[in-house]
Coordinates of N, CA and C in Angstrom, one line a residue:
Chain B
A1 N -7.8 -39.3 -17.7 CA -8.5 -40.5 -18.4 C -8.3 -41.7 -17.5
Q2 N -9.3 -42.6 -17.7 CA -9.3 -43.8 -16.9 C -8.4 -44.8 -17.5
T3 N -7.7 -45.5 -16.6 CA -6.8 -46.6 -17.1 C -7.1 -47.9 -16.3
V4 N -6.8 -49.0 -16.9 CA -6.9 -50.3 -16.2 C -5.6 -51.1 -16.4
T5 N -5.1 -51.6 -15.3 CA -3.8 -52.3 -15.3 C -3.9 -53.7 -14.8
Q6 N -3.5 -54.7 -15.6 CA -3.4 -56.0 -15.2 C -1.9 -56.4 -15.2
S7 N -1.3 -56.7 -14.1 CA 0.1 -56.8 -14.0 C 0.6 -58.3 -14.2
Q8 N -0.4 -59.2 -14.3 CA 0.0 -60.6 -14.4 C -0.3 -61.1 -15.9
P9 N 0.7 -61.2 -16.7 CA 0.4 -61.6 -18.1 C -0.1 -63.0 -18.1
E10 N 0.4 -63.9 -17.2 CA 0.0 -65.3 -17.2 C 0.0 -65.8 -15.8
M11 N -1.0 -66.7 -15.5 CA -1.1 -67.3 -14.2 C -1.5 -68.8 -14.5
S12 N -1.0 -69.6 -13.5 CA -1.3 -71.1 -13.6 C -1.9 -71.5 -12.3
V13 N -2.9 -72.5 -12.4 CA -3.5 -73.0 -11.2 C -3.8 -74.5 -11.4
Q14 N -3.6 -75.2 -10.3 CA -3.9 -76.6 -10.4 C -5.4 -76.8 -10.3
E15 N -5.9 -77.7 -11.1 CA -7.4 -78.0 -11.0 C -7.8 -78.2 -9.6
A16 N -9.0 -77.6 -9.3 CA -9.6 -77.7 -8.0 C -9.0 -76.7 -6.9
E17 N -8.0 -76.0 -7.3 CA -7.4 -75.0 -6.4 C -8.0 -73.6 -6.7
T18 N -7.5 -72.7 -5.9 CA -8.0 -71.3 -6.0 C -6.9 -70.4 -6.6
V19 N -7.3 -69.5 -7.4 CA -6.4 -68.5 -8.0 C -7.0 -67.1 -7.9
T20 N -6.1 -66.1 -7.8 CA -6.6 -64.7 -7.8 C -5.9 -63.9 -8.9
L21 N -6.7 -63.3 -9.7 CA -6.2 -62.4 -10.7 C -6.3 -60.9 -10.3
S22 N -5.2 -60.2 -10.5 CA -5.2 -58.8 -10.0 C -5.6 -57.8 -11.1
C23 N -6.2 -56.7 -10.6 CA -6.5 -55.6 -11.5 C -6.5 -54.3 -10.7
T24 N -5.9 -53.3 -11.2 CA -6.0 -52.0 -10.6 C -6.4 -51.0 -11.7
Y25 N -7.0 -49.9 -11.2 CA -7.5 -48.9 -12.2 C -7.3 -47.5 -11.6
D26 N -7.4 -46.6 -12.5 CA -7.2 -45.2 -12.1 C -8.4 -44.4 -12.6
T27 N -9.1 -43.6 -11.8 CA -10.2 -42.8 -12.2 C -10.4 -41.7 -11.2
S28 N -11.1 -40.6 -11.7 CA -11.5 -39.5 -10.8 C -13.0 -39.6 -10.6
E29 N -13.7 -40.5 -11.2 CA -15.1 -40.6 -11.0 C -15.4 -41.3 -9.7
S30 N -16.6 -40.9 -9.1 CA -16.9 -41.5 -7.8 C -17.9 -42.7 -8.0
D31 N -18.6 -42.7 -9.1 CA -19.5 -43.8 -9.3 C -19.2 -44.5 -10.7
Y32 N -19.0 -45.8 -10.7 CA -18.6 -46.4 -11.9 C -18.9 -47.9 -11.8
Y33 N -18.6 -48.7 -12.8 CA -18.8 -50.1 -12.8 C -17.5 -50.8 -13.3
L34 N -17.3 -52.0 -12.7 CA -16.2 -52.8 -13.0 C -16.6 -54.2 -13.4
F35 N -15.9 -54.8 -14.3 CA -16.3 -56.1 -14.8 C -15.0 -57.0 -15.0
W36 N -15.3 -58.3 -14.9 CA -14.3 -59.2 -15.4 C -15.0 -60.0 -16.5
Y37 N -14.2 -60.0 -17.7 CA -14.7 -60.8 -18.8 C -13.7 -61.9 -19.1
K38 N -14.2 -63.0 -19.6 CA -13.4 -64.2 -20.0 C -13.4 -64.3 -21.5
Q39 N -12.3 -64.5 -22.1 CA -12.2 -64.7 -23.5 C -11.5 -66.0 -23.8
P40 N -12.3 -67.0 -24.2 CA -11.7 -68.3 -24.6 C -11.2 -68.2 -26.0
P41 N -10.6 -69.3 -26.5 CA -10.0 -69.3 -27.9 C -11.1 -68.9 -29.0
S42 N -12.3 -69.1 -28.7 CA -13.4 -68.7 -29.6 C -13.4 -67.2 -29.9
R43 N -12.8 -66.5 -29.1 CA -12.7 -65.0 -29.1 C -13.9 -64.2 -28.5
Q44 N -15.0 -64.9 -28.2 CA -16.1 -64.2 -27.7 C -16.0 -63.9 -26.3
M45 N -16.0 -62.6 -25.9 CA -15.9 -62.2 -24.6 C -17.2 -62.5 -23.8
I46 N -17.0 -63.1 -22.6 CA -18.2 -63.5 -21.8 C -18.0 -62.9 -20.4
L47 N -19.1 -62.2 -20.0 CA -19.1 -61.6 -18.7 C -19.0 -62.7 -17.6
V48 N -18.0 -62.5 -16.7 CA -17.9 -63.4 -15.5 C -18.6 -62.8 -14.3
I49 N -18.3 -61.5 -14.0 CA -18.8 -60.9 -12.8 C -18.7 -59.4 -13.0
R50 N -19.6 -58.7 -12.3 CA -19.6 -57.2 -12.3 C -19.8 -56.7 -10.9
Q51 N -19.2 -55.4 -10.7 CA -19.3 -54.8 -9.4 C -19.7 -53.3 -9.7
E52 N -20.6 -52.9 -8.9 CA -21.0 -51.4 -8.9 C -20.2 -50.7 -7.8
A53 N -19.6 -49.7 -8.1 CA -18.7 -49.0 -7.2 C -19.3 -48.5 -5.9
Y54 N -20.6 -48.2 -6.0 CA -21.3 -47.6 -4.8 C -21.7 -48.7 -3.9
K55 N -21.6 -50.0 -4.3 CA -21.9 -51.1 -3.4 C -20.6 -51.6 -2.7
Q56 N -20.7 -51.6 -1.4 CA -19.5 -52.0 -0.7 C -19.3 -53.5 -0.6
Q57 N -20.4 -54.2 -0.8 CA -20.4 -55.7 -0.7 C -19.7 -56.2 -2.0
N58 N -18.8 -57.1 -1.8 CA -18.1 -57.8 -3.0 C -19.1 -58.7 -3.7
A59 N -19.0 -58.6 -5.1 CA -19.9 -59.4 -5.9 C -19.4 -60.9 -5.9
T60 N -20.4 -61.8 -6.0 CA -20.1 -63.2 -6.1 C -21.0 -63.9 -7.1
E61 N -20.4 -64.7 -7.9 CA -21.2 -65.5 -8.9 C -20.6 -66.9 -8.8
N62 N -21.3 -67.8 -8.0 CA -20.9 -69.2 -7.9 C -19.4 -69.3 -7.5
R63 N -18.5 -69.8 -8.3 CA -17.1 -70.0 -7.9 C -16.3 -68.7 -8.1
F64 N -16.9 -67.7 -8.6 CA -16.2 -66.5 -8.9 C -16.6 -65.4 -7.9
S65 N -15.6 -64.7 -7.3 CA -15.9 -63.6 -6.4 C -14.8 -62.5 -6.7
V66 N -15.1 -61.3 -6.2 CA -14.2 -60.2 -6.3 C -13.8 -59.7 -5.0
N67 N -12.6 -59.1 -4.9 CA -12.2 -58.3 -3.8 C -12.1 -56.9 -4.3
F68 N -13.1 -56.1 -4.0 CA -13.1 -54.7 -4.4 C -12.7 -53.8 -3.3
Q69 N -11.6 -53.1 -3.6 CA -11.0 -52.1 -2.6 C -11.1 -50.8 -3.3
K70 N -12.2 -50.0 -3.0 CA -12.4 -48.8 -3.7 C -11.3 -47.7 -3.5
A71 N -10.9 -47.6 -2.2 CA -9.9 -46.6 -1.9 C -8.5 -46.9 -2.6
A72 N -8.2 -48.2 -2.6 CA -7.0 -48.6 -3.3 C -7.1 -48.8 -4.8
K73 N -8.3 -48.6 -5.3 CA -8.6 -48.8 -6.7 C -8.1 -50.1 -7.2
S74 N -8.6 -51.2 -6.5 CA -8.2 -52.5 -6.8 C -9.4 -53.4 -6.9
F75 N -9.3 -54.3 -7.9 CA -10.5 -55.1 -8.2 C -10.0 -56.5 -8.7
S76 N -9.8 -57.4 -7.7 CA -9.2 -58.7 -8.1 C -10.3 -59.7 -8.2
L77 N -10.0 -60.7 -9.0 CA -11.0 -61.8 -9.2 C -10.4 -63.1 -8.6
K78 N -11.2 -63.7 -7.8 CA -10.9 -65.0 -7.2 C -11.7 -66.1 -7.8
I79 N -11.0 -67.1 -8.3 CA -11.7 -68.3 -8.9 C -11.4 -69.5 -7.9
S80 N -12.5 -70.0 -7.4 CA -12.4 -71.2 -6.5 C -12.6 -72.4 -7.2
D81 N -12.1 -73.6 -6.7 CA -12.3 -74.9 -7.3 C -12.1 -74.8 -8.8
S82 N -11.0 -74.4 -9.3 CA -10.7 -74.1 -10.7 C -11.0 -75.4 -11.5
Q83 N -11.5 -75.1 -12.7 CA -11.9 -76.2 -13.6 C -11.1 -76.0 -14.9
L84 N -11.0 -77.1 -15.7 CA -10.2 -77.0 -16.9 C -10.9 -76.0 -17.9
G85 N -12.2 -75.9 -17.8 CA -12.9 -74.9 -18.6 C -12.7 -73.5 -18.3
D86 N -12.1 -73.2 -17.1 CA -11.8 -71.9 -16.8 C -10.6 -71.3 -17.5
A87 N -9.8 -72.2 -18.2 CA -8.6 -71.7 -18.9 C -9.1 -70.8 -20.0
A88 N -8.5 -69.6 -20.0 CA -8.9 -68.5 -21.0 C -8.1 -67.3 -20.7
M89 N -8.3 -66.2 -21.5 CA -7.8 -64.9 -21.2 C -8.9 -64.2 -20.3
Y90 N -8.4 -63.5 -19.3 CA -9.4 -62.8 -18.4 C -9.0 -61.3 -18.5
F91 N -10.1 -60.5 -18.8 CA -9.9 -59.1 -18.9 C -10.7 -58.3 -17.8
C92 N -10.0 -57.4 -17.2 CA -10.7 -56.5 -16.3 C -11.1 -55.3 -17.1
A93 N -12.3 -54.8 -16.8 CA -12.9 -53.7 -17.6 C -13.5 -52.7 -16.7
Y94 N -13.5 -51.4 -17.1 CA -14.1 -50.3 -16.4 C -15.0 -49.6 -17.3
L95 N -16.2 -49.3 -16.8 CA -17.2 -48.6 -17.6 C -17.2 -47.1 -17.2
T96 N -16.9 -46.3 -18.1 CA -16.8 -44.8 -17.8 C -18.2 -44.2 -17.7
G97 N -18.2 -43.0 -17.2 CA -19.4 -42.2 -17.1 C -20.0 -41.9 -18.5
T98 N -19.2 -42.0 -19.5 CA -19.7 -41.8 -20.9 C -19.9 -43.1 -21.6
Y99 N -20.1 -44.1 -20.8 CA -20.5 -45.4 -21.3 C -19.5 -46.1 -22.2
K100 N -18.2 -45.9 -22.0 CA -17.2 -46.5 -22.8 C -16.5 -47.5 -21.9
Y101 N -16.3 -48.7 -22.4 CA -15.6 -49.8 -21.6 C -14.1 -49.7 -21.9
I102 N -13.3 -49.6 -20.8 CA -11.8 -49.6 -20.9 C -11.3 -50.9 -20.4
F103 N -10.5 -51.6 -21.2 CA -10.0 -52.9 -20.8 C -8.6 -52.9 -20.4
G104 N -8.2 -53.8 -19.6 CA -6.8 -54.1 -19.3 C -6.2 -54.9 -20.4
T105 N -4.9 -55.3 -20.2 CA -4.2 -56.1 -21.2 C -4.4 -57.5 -21.1
G106 N -5.1 -58.0 -20.0 CA -5.4 -59.4 -19.9 C -4.5 -60.2 -19.1
T107 N -5.0 -61.3 -18.5 CA -4.2 -62.3 -17.9 C -4.6 -63.7 -18.5
R108 N -3.6 -64.4 -19.0 CA -3.9 -65.7 -19.5 C -3.8 -66.7 -18.3
L109 N -5.0 -67.4 -18.1 CA -5.0 -68.4 -17.0 C -4.9 -69.8 -17.6
K110 N -4.0 -70.5 -17.1 CA -3.8 -71.9 -17.4 C -4.2 -72.8 -16.2
V111 N -5.0 -73.8 -16.5 CA -5.5 -74.7 -15.5 C -4.8 -76.1 -15.7
L112 N -4.1 -76.5 -14.7 CA -3.3 -77.8 -14.9 C -4.0 -78.9 -14.3
A113 N -4.1 -80.0 -15.1 CA -4.9 -81.2 -14.6 C -4.0 -82.0 -13.6
Chain U
G1 N -31.8 -61.2 -32.7 CA -31.2 -62.5 -32.8 C -30.8 -63.0 -31.4
A2 N -30.2 -64.2 -31.4 CA -29.9 -64.8 -30.1 C -28.6 -64.1 -29.5
G3 N -27.8 -63.7 -30.4 CA -26.5 -63.1 -29.9 C -26.0 -62.1 -30.9
V4 N -24.9 -61.5 -30.6 CA -24.3 -60.5 -31.5 C -23.6 -61.3 -32.6
S5 N -23.9 -61.0 -33.9 CA -23.3 -61.7 -35.0 C -22.4 -60.8 -35.8
Q6 N -21.2 -61.3 -36.1 CA -20.3 -60.5 -36.9 C -19.9 -61.3 -38.1
T7 N -19.8 -60.6 -39.2 CA -19.4 -61.3 -40.5 C -18.5 -60.3 -41.2
P8 N -17.5 -60.9 -42.0 CA -17.1 -62.3 -41.9 C -16.4 -62.7 -40.7
S9 N -16.2 -64.0 -40.4 CA -15.4 -64.4 -39.3 C -13.9 -64.1 -39.5
N10 N -13.5 -64.3 -40.7 CA -12.1 -64.0 -41.1 C -12.1 -63.3 -42.4
K11 N -11.2 -62.4 -42.6 CA -11.0 -61.6 -43.8 C -9.6 -61.4 -44.1
V12 N -9.1 -61.8 -45.3 CA -7.8 -61.5 -45.7 C -7.9 -60.6 -46.9
T13 N -7.1 -59.5 -46.8 CA -7.2 -58.5 -47.9 C -5.8 -58.0 -48.2
E14 N -5.6 -57.4 -49.4 CA -4.3 -56.9 -49.7 C -4.2 -55.5 -49.3
K15 N -3.0 -55.1 -49.0 CA -2.7 -53.8 -48.6 C -3.2 -52.8 -49.6
G16 N -3.9 -51.8 -49.1 CA -4.4 -50.7 -50.0 C -5.9 -50.9 -50.4
K17 N -6.4 -52.1 -50.1 CA -7.8 -52.4 -50.4 C -8.8 -51.9 -49.4
Y18 N -10.0 -51.8 -49.8 CA -11.1 -51.4 -48.9 C -11.8 -52.6 -48.3
V19 N -12.2 -52.5 -47.0 CA -12.9 -53.6 -46.4 C -14.1 -53.1 -45.6
E20 N -15.1 -54.0 -45.5 CA -16.3 -53.7 -44.6 C -16.5 -54.8 -43.7
L21 N -16.7 -54.5 -42.4 CA -17.0 -55.5 -41.4 C -18.3 -55.2 -40.9
R22 N -19.1 -56.3 -40.7 CA -20.5 -56.1 -40.4 C -20.8 -56.6 -39.0
C23 N -21.7 -55.9 -38.3 CA -22.1 -56.4 -36.9 C -23.6 -56.3 -36.8
D24 N -24.2 -57.4 -36.4 CA -25.7 -57.5 -36.2 C -25.9 -57.6 -34.7
P25 N -26.3 -56.6 -34.0 CA -26.4 -56.7 -32.5 C -27.7 -57.5 -32.1
I26 N -27.8 -57.7 -30.8 CA -28.9 -58.3 -30.2 C -30.1 -57.4 -30.5
S27 N -31.2 -58.0 -30.8 CA -32.4 -57.2 -31.1 C -32.8 -56.4 -29.9
G28 N -33.1 -55.1 -30.2 CA -33.5 -54.2 -29.1 C -32.4 -53.5 -28.4
H29 N -31.2 -53.9 -28.6 CA -30.1 -53.2 -28.0 C -29.8 -51.9 -28.8
T30 N -29.8 -50.8 -28.1 CA -29.6 -49.5 -28.8 C -28.2 -49.1 -28.8
A31 N -27.4 -49.6 -27.8 CA -26.0 -49.2 -27.8 C -25.1 -50.3 -28.5
L32 N -24.2 -49.8 -29.3 CA -23.3 -50.7 -30.1 C -21.9 -50.1 -30.1
Y33 N -21.0 -51.1 -29.9 CA -19.6 -50.7 -29.8 C -18.7 -51.5 -30.8
W34 N -17.7 -50.8 -31.2 CA -16.6 -51.5 -32.0 C -15.3 -51.4 -31.2
Y35 N -14.6 -52.5 -31.1 CA -13.3 -52.5 -30.5 C -12.3 -53.2 -31.4
R36 N -11.1 -52.9 -31.3 CA -10.0 -53.6 -32.0 C -9.1 -54.3 -31.0
Q37 N -8.7 -55.5 -31.3 CA -7.9 -56.3 -30.4 C -6.7 -56.8 -31.2
S38 N -5.5 -56.3 -30.9 CA -4.3 -56.8 -31.5 C -3.8 -58.0 -30.7
L39 N -2.9 -58.7 -31.3 CA -2.5 -60.0 -30.7 C -1.8 -59.7 -29.3
G40 N -2.3 -60.4 -28.3 CA -1.8 -60.3 -26.9 C -2.2 -59.0 -26.2
Q41 N -3.1 -58.3 -26.7 CA -3.6 -57.1 -26.1 C -5.0 -57.1 -25.7
G42 N -5.4 -56.2 -24.9 CA -6.8 -56.0 -24.6 C -7.6 -55.3 -25.6
P43 N -8.9 -55.4 -25.7 CA -9.7 -54.6 -26.7 C -9.5 -53.1 -26.5
E44 N -9.3 -52.5 -27.6 CA -9.1 -51.1 -27.7 C -10.4 -50.4 -28.3
F45 N -10.9 -49.4 -27.6 CA -12.1 -48.8 -28.0 C -12.0 -48.1 -29.4
L46 N -13.0 -48.2 -30.2 CA -13.0 -47.5 -31.5 C -14.1 -46.5 -31.5
I47 N -15.3 -47.0 -31.4 CA -16.5 -46.1 -31.5 C -17.7 -46.7 -30.8
Y48 N -18.6 -45.8 -30.4 CA -19.8 -46.2 -29.6 C -21.0 -45.5 -30.3
F49 N -22.0 -46.3 -30.6 CA -23.3 -45.7 -31.2 C -24.4 -45.8 -30.1
Q50 N -25.2 -44.8 -30.0 CA -26.4 -44.8 -29.3 C -27.5 -44.6 -30.3
G51 N -28.2 -45.6 -30.7 CA -29.2 -45.5 -31.8 C -28.4 -45.4 -33.1
T52 N -28.8 -44.4 -33.9 CA -28.2 -44.3 -35.2 C -26.9 -43.4 -35.2
G53 N -26.8 -42.6 -34.1 CA -25.7 -41.7 -34.0 C -24.5 -42.2 -33.3
A54 N -23.3 -41.7 -33.7 CA -22.1 -42.0 -33.0 C -21.9 -41.1 -31.8
A55 N -22.1 -41.7 -30.6 CA -22.0 -40.9 -29.4 C -20.6 -40.6 -29.0
D56 N -19.6 -41.5 -29.5 CA -18.2 -41.3 -29.2 C -17.4 -42.0 -30.2
D57 N -16.7 -41.3 -31.0 CA -15.9 -41.9 -32.1 C -14.4 -41.6 -31.8
S58 N -14.1 -41.2 -30.6 CA -12.7 -40.8 -30.2 C -11.6 -41.8 -30.4
G59 N -12.0 -43.1 -30.5 CA -11.1 -44.2 -30.7 C -10.7 -44.5 -32.1
L60 N -11.4 -44.0 -33.1 CA -11.0 -44.2 -34.5 C -9.6 -43.7 -34.7
P61 N -8.7 -44.5 -35.2 CA -7.3 -44.1 -35.3 C -7.0 -43.0 -36.3
N62 N -7.7 -43.0 -37.4 CA -7.5 -42.0 -38.4 C -8.7 -42.0 -39.4
D63 N -8.6 -41.1 -40.4 CA -9.8 -40.9 -41.3 C -9.9 -42.1 -42.2
R64 N -9.1 -43.1 -42.2 CA -9.3 -44.3 -43.0 C -10.4 -45.2 -42.4
F65 N -10.7 -45.0 -41.1 CA -11.7 -45.8 -40.4 C -13.0 -45.0 -40.3
F66 N -14.1 -45.7 -40.6 CA -15.4 -45.0 -40.5 C -16.5 -46.1 -40.2
A67 N -17.5 -45.7 -39.4 CA -18.5 -46.7 -39.1 C -19.9 -46.0 -39.2
V68 N -20.8 -46.9 -39.6 CA -22.2 -46.4 -39.7 C -23.2 -47.3 -39.1
R69 N -24.3 -46.8 -38.8 CA -25.4 -47.6 -38.2 C -26.7 -46.9 -38.6
P70 N -27.0 -46.9 -39.9 CA -28.1 -46.1 -40.5 C -29.5 -46.3 -39.9
E71 N -29.8 -47.5 -39.5 CA -31.2 -47.8 -39.0 C -31.2 -48.1 -37.5
G72 N -30.1 -47.9 -36.9 CA -30.0 -48.2 -35.4 C -29.9 -49.6 -35.0
S73 N -29.7 -50.5 -36.0 CA -29.5 -51.9 -35.7 C -28.1 -52.3 -36.2
V74 N -28.1 -52.9 -37.4 CA -26.8 -53.3 -38.0 C -25.8 -52.2 -38.2
S75 N -24.6 -52.5 -37.9 CA -23.5 -51.5 -38.1 C -22.4 -52.1 -39.0
T76 N -21.8 -51.2 -39.7 CA -20.7 -51.6 -40.6 C -19.5 -50.7 -40.3
L77 N -18.3 -51.4 -40.1 CA -17.1 -50.7 -39.9 C -16.3 -50.7 -41.2
K78 N -15.9 -49.6 -41.7 CA -15.3 -49.5 -43.0 C -13.9 -49.0 -42.9
I79 N -13.0 -49.7 -43.5 CA -11.6 -49.3 -43.5 C -11.1 -49.1 -44.9
Q80 N -10.6 -47.9 -45.2 CA -10.1 -47.6 -46.5 C -8.6 -47.8 -46.6
R81 N -8.1 -48.1 -47.8 CA -6.6 -48.1 -48.0 C -5.9 -48.9 -46.8
T82 N -6.4 -50.1 -46.6 CA -5.9 -50.9 -45.5 C -4.3 -51.0 -45.5
E83 N -3.8 -51.0 -44.3 CA -2.4 -51.2 -44.0 C -2.1 -52.4 -43.2
R84 N -0.9 -52.9 -43.2 CA -0.6 -54.1 -42.5 C -0.9 -54.0 -41.0
G85 N -0.7 -52.7 -40.5 CA -0.9 -52.5 -39.1 C -2.4 -52.5 -38.7
D86 N -3.3 -52.6 -39.7 CA -4.7 -52.7 -39.4 C -5.1 -54.2 -39.0
S87 N -4.2 -55.1 -39.2 CA -4.4 -56.5 -38.9 C -4.7 -56.7 -37.4
A88 N -5.9 -57.2 -37.1 CA -6.3 -57.4 -35.7 C -7.6 -58.1 -35.8
V89 N -8.1 -58.4 -34.6 CA -9.5 -58.9 -34.4 C -10.4 -57.7 -34.1
Y90 N -11.4 -57.5 -34.9 CA -12.4 -56.4 -34.6 C -13.6 -57.0 -33.9
L91 N -13.8 -56.5 -32.7 CA -15.0 -57.0 -31.9 C -16.1 -56.0 -31.9
C92 N -17.3 -56.5 -31.9 CA -18.5 -55.7 -31.8 C -19.2 -56.1 -30.6
A93 N -19.9 -55.2 -29.9 CA -20.7 -55.5 -28.7 C -21.9 -54.6 -28.7
S94 N -23.0 -55.2 -28.1 CA -24.2 -54.4 -27.9 C -24.6 -54.4 -26.5
R95 N -25.4 -53.4 -26.2 CA -25.9 -53.3 -24.8 C -27.3 -52.6 -24.8
E96 N -28.1 -53.0 -23.8 CA -29.4 -52.3 -23.7 C -29.1 -50.9 -23.2
S97 N -30.0 -50.0 -23.5 CA -29.8 -48.6 -23.0 C -30.3 -48.6 -21.6
G98 N -30.4 -47.4 -21.0 CA -30.9 -47.3 -19.7 C -29.7 -47.3 -18.7
R99 N -29.8 -47.9 -17.6 CA -28.8 -47.9 -16.6 C -27.5 -48.6 -17.2
P100 N -26.5 -47.9 -17.3 CA -25.3 -48.5 -18.0 C -24.7 -49.7 -17.3
G101 N -24.7 -49.6 -16.0 CA -24.1 -50.7 -15.3 C -25.0 -51.8 -15.0
G102 N -26.3 -51.6 -15.2 CA -27.3 -52.6 -14.9 C -27.3 -53.7 -15.9
T103 N -26.6 -53.4 -17.1 CA -26.6 -54.4 -18.1 C -25.2 -54.6 -18.6
E104 N -24.9 -55.7 -19.1 CA -23.6 -56.0 -19.6 C -23.5 -55.8 -21.1
A105 N -22.3 -55.6 -21.6 CA -22.0 -55.6 -23.0 C -21.9 -57.0 -23.5
F106 N -22.7 -57.4 -24.6 CA -22.6 -58.7 -25.2 C -21.8 -58.6 -26.4
F107 N -20.8 -59.5 -26.5 CA -19.8 -59.4 -27.6 C -20.1 -60.5 -28.7
G108 N -19.7 -60.1 -29.9 CA -19.7 -61.1 -31.0 C -18.4 -61.8 -30.9
Q109 N -18.2 -62.8 -31.9 CA -17.0 -63.5 -31.9 C -15.9 -62.9 -32.7
G110 N -16.2 -61.7 -33.2 CA -15.1 -60.9 -33.8 C -14.9 -61.3 -35.3
T111 N -14.2 -60.3 -36.0 CA -13.7 -60.6 -37.3 C -12.2 -60.4 -37.3
R112 N -11.5 -61.5 -37.7 CA -10.1 -61.4 -37.8 C -9.7 -60.9 -39.1
L113 N -9.1 -59.7 -39.1 CA -8.7 -59.1 -40.4 C -7.2 -59.2 -40.5
T114 N -6.8 -59.7 -41.7 CA -5.4 -59.9 -42.0 C -5.1 -59.1 -43.3
V115 N -4.2 -58.2 -43.2 CA -3.8 -57.4 -44.3 C -2.4 -57.9 -44.8
V116 N -2.4 -58.3 -46.0 CA -1.1 -58.9 -46.6 C -0.5 -58.0 -47.6

């Protein structure tokens, strides 16, 4: 079975600085999809960025980028120029071949003014 | 609709009671998911619908939990004989069909269930 591990329960970053959130996963599938979701206090999960495993190029969305290392089964999220509005829980997720999303336990990001 | 809508936003019930949680997905989305999120944890898969049928219900913890989607749009998660351990946020998400990775899952704001 696929698993997703986020080893950082909490991270802090100074406003305007860069922070990296870690995620590792375990799977025997060769083609799959990975996501980072943001969950603010409103509880609604919002997609931050997604990566298709067959694409070697790392995905980028404005200030958000990933470092996807398929062989190492690692999928980290880099947030550049951190803003106060980035403060939230961040979840790494894996989409299985049977269309089920598996989530990690989350990392709480604090942004310090 | 504009987004995934879940009602009620909060629900407090007594131990042993029956509850229904409703999810109204984005119009046209044929895939619908229910997740449970306990405090400080990530969302835990419960059930996935493709159209009217449950494609995967392997996450339902026991036979007290049941979900339906009779017309392929609105879904109801039903919990019988609630227990205090059922207290959690119940999240619903919907997704277009077709290429699974080409589209994202859109989540509602969840229903916070508290069993006292």
